[in-house]
Amino acid sequence: MTDLFDPCELNGLKLQNRIALSPVTRTRADMEGRVGELQAIYYAQRASAGLLITEATAVVPEGRGGAFTPGLWDDSHVAPWKEVTDAVHAKGGLIFCQLWHAGRLSHSSLHPERAAPVAPSAMQQEGLVFADGGFKPYDMARALELDEIAGVIANFRSAAERAKAAGFDGVELHGAHSYLIDAFVRDMTNKRTDRYGGSIENRARLMVEILTALVEVWGGERVMVRLAPIGHAYNAWDSNPEPLFTYIVEQLNALGVGWLDLVEGDTGISREAEPSFDLSKLRKLFKGVTVANNMYDRDMALQARADNTADMVAFGRAFIGNPDLVERLKLDAPIVDADRKTYYGGGAKGYIDFPTLAES
Ligand SMILES: Cc1cc2nc3c(=O)[nH]c(=O)nc-3n(C[C@H](O)[C@H](O)[C@H](O)COP(=O)(O)O)c2cc1C
């Protein structure tokens, strides 16, 4: 007996079940950040999930963490996304848009004026980024000036308004994986000495101010935030994550943010990470709906509901090769492992060509 597959009402939304599509970048938009028919098909194929969360969608061109990632920085992005949301709604699904600013993890070739990426503090990420023209070393990012920060918040607000016009059911702030917002939050990437750096309260300020704007546009019941408190994706690091993320969750409660998408451990790598703390404390503290993610399988998802450690469970990679993942989990049917080579880039192959159980 489980309620994982049962319809439910959460924050006033009627969900088909408690399984979510975790945000998964697939880099099949055009170089202007526009989605199209491919994405409409892809998301509609997965609409039997209780809730779909889109791939990271940039609020400014220089917020893209790679070429061919989508955006919502321009009014011309609205109509193509509307085709996606219409296709999902026609299948009875619900879809939130993950709003993204990649910060130092972007690349100058994706910036309209080829300017350096921005960050809380000047810093250069090691490794390569999928830039315009192929993989390139990360640029040295420059620190945002204090008087530029209001503009970043305004960019998120405008993108949230466009998400509304595009027919989404809500928005998720990407507050994880060392992208701009997470980089502000953590003490290894934020060395500022103004009111956006130093104390926990200061480091969390940008996230809180952006969420305030999102709640003003959408109402708290339609706003989600993704956090990876003990994750180290792209070298994310904080010396003392427990008080930091406890403070952030207290702020979410104060703002009335309705949903918390919690990545448990290191995204896609491990459920354990150091420095660690008991993430269930955050779940208990948070007043809204929690979505748990990271390396869940069927048994773990059933257990999460049996123990009520999360209201929903989000699957990322398993949804790539299994558009009907919910049905497969329900029947305990085989889960197809998609070819990692088709995770990013390309076209229909490895994207919309996975058969459902019935078709196969
Ligand atoms: C190809 C790929 C792209 C991803 N893109 C995003 C993204 O755009 N935003 C995000 O928050 N997480 C992203 N993630 C992380 C996933 O949402 C998820 O946290 C991770 O895959 C672990 O969940 P899983 O074990 O169910 O796959 C991505 C993961 C993969 C494999």
Short mmCIF file of N, CA and C and ligand atoms in Angstrom, two decimals, residues 22-25 55-56 98 174 177 226 267-268 293-295 315-317 343-344, ligand 1:
data_model
loop_
_atom_site.label_atom_id
_atom_site.label_comp_id
_atom_site.label_asym_id
_atom_site.label_seq_id
_atom_site.Cartn_x
_atom_site.Cartn_y
_atom_site.Cartn_z
N SER A 22 12.46 15.72 -12.33
CA SER A 22 13.50 16.62 -11.85
C SER A 22 14.00 17.46 -13.04
N PRO A 23 14.40 18.70 -12.81
CA PRO A 23 14.88 19.50 -13.94
C PRO A 23 16.10 18.87 -14.60
N VAL A 24 16.04 18.69 -15.91
CA VAL A 24 17.13 18.02 -16.63
C VAL A 24 17.43 18.80 -17.92
N THR A 25 18.59 19.42 -17.97
CA THR A 25 19.03 20.17 -19.15
C THR A 25 19.27 19.22 -20.30
N GLU A 55 13.82 21.89 -17.60
CA GLU A 55 15.26 22.13 -17.59
C GLU A 55 15.54 23.58 -17.20
N ALA A 56 16.74 23.85 -16.71
CA ALA A 56 17.12 25.20 -16.31
C ALA A 56 16.91 26.16 -17.48
N GLN A 98 11.91 26.04 -14.37
CA GLN A 98 13.07 26.31 -13.51
C GLN A 98 13.81 27.55 -14.01
N HIS A 174 16.27 28.15 -9.39
CA HIS A 174 17.43 27.26 -9.30
C HIS A 174 18.39 27.85 -8.26
N HIS A 177 23.71 23.97 -6.99
CA HIS A 177 24.75 23.59 -7.95
C HIS A 177 25.73 24.70 -8.31
N ARG A 226 14.91 25.19 -5.48
CA ARG A 226 15.76 24.00 -5.43
C ARG A 226 17.02 24.32 -4.63
N THR A 267 24.51 15.77 -6.34
CA THR A 267 23.62 15.47 -7.47
C THR A 267 24.17 14.38 -8.39
N GLY A 268 23.47 13.29 -8.48
CA GLY A 268 23.81 12.23 -9.42
C GLY A 268 25.06 11.44 -9.06
N ASN A 293 14.94 14.57 -4.05
CA ASN A 293 15.60 14.09 -5.27
C ASN A 293 17.00 13.62 -4.95
N ASN A 294 17.47 12.81 -5.83
CA ASN A 294 18.85 12.34 -5.97
C ASN A 294 18.97 10.84 -5.77
N MET A 295 19.12 10.17 -6.89
CA MET A 295 19.44 8.74 -6.94
C MET A 295 18.34 7.87 -6.31
N PHE A 315 12.48 12.33 -10.06
CA PHE A 315 13.44 11.50 -10.79
C PHE A 315 13.99 12.30 -11.97
N GLY A 316 15.30 12.24 -12.17
CA GLY A 316 15.93 12.93 -13.29
C GLY A 316 16.24 11.97 -14.41
N ARG A 317 17.39 11.26 -14.27
CA ARG A 317 17.86 10.42 -15.37
C ARG A 317 16.88 9.34 -15.77
N TYR A 343 22.34 12.59 -23.73
CA TYR A 343 21.78 13.46 -22.69
C TYR A 343 21.72 14.91 -23.19
N TYR A 344 22.87 15.35 -23.72
CA TYR A 344 22.97 16.75 -24.15
C TYR A 344 23.10 16.82 -25.66
C1 LIG B 1 21.63 15.47 -18.15
C2 LIG B 1 21.32 16.14 -16.83
C3 LIG B 1 20.94 17.47 -16.82
C4 LIG B 1 20.60 18.10 -15.62
N1 LIG B 1 20.14 19.39 -15.64
C5 LIG B 1 19.72 19.98 -14.50
C6 LIG B 1 19.10 21.26 -14.54
O1 LIG B 1 18.90 21.86 -15.60
N2 LIG B 1 18.71 21.81 -13.35
C7 LIG B 1 18.89 21.16 -12.15
O2 LIG B 1 18.52 21.70 -11.11
N3 LIG B 1 19.43 19.92 -12.10
C8 LIG B 1 19.82 19.31 -13.24
N4 LIG B 1 20.30 18.03 -13.20
C9 LIG B 1 20.26 17.28 -11.94
C10 LIG B 1 18.96 16.47 -11.86
O3 LIG B 1 17.82 17.30 -11.73
C11 LIG B 1 18.98 15.52 -10.66
O4 LIG B 1 19.20 16.29 -9.50
C12 LIG B 1 20.05 14.43 -10.78
O5 LIG B 1 20.01 13.82 -12.05
C13 LIG B 1 19.87 13.37 -9.69
O6 LIG B 1 18.59 12.76 -9.80
P1 LIG B 1 18.45 11.29 -10.46
O7 LIG B 1 19.35 10.39 -9.67
O8 LIG B 1 16.99 10.95 -10.33
O9 LIG B 1 18.88 11.41 -11.90
C14 LIG B 1 20.67 17.38 -14.39
C15 LIG B 1 21.09 16.05 -14.42
C16 LIG B 1 21.39 15.44 -15.60
C17 LIG B 1 21.81 13.97 -15.61
#
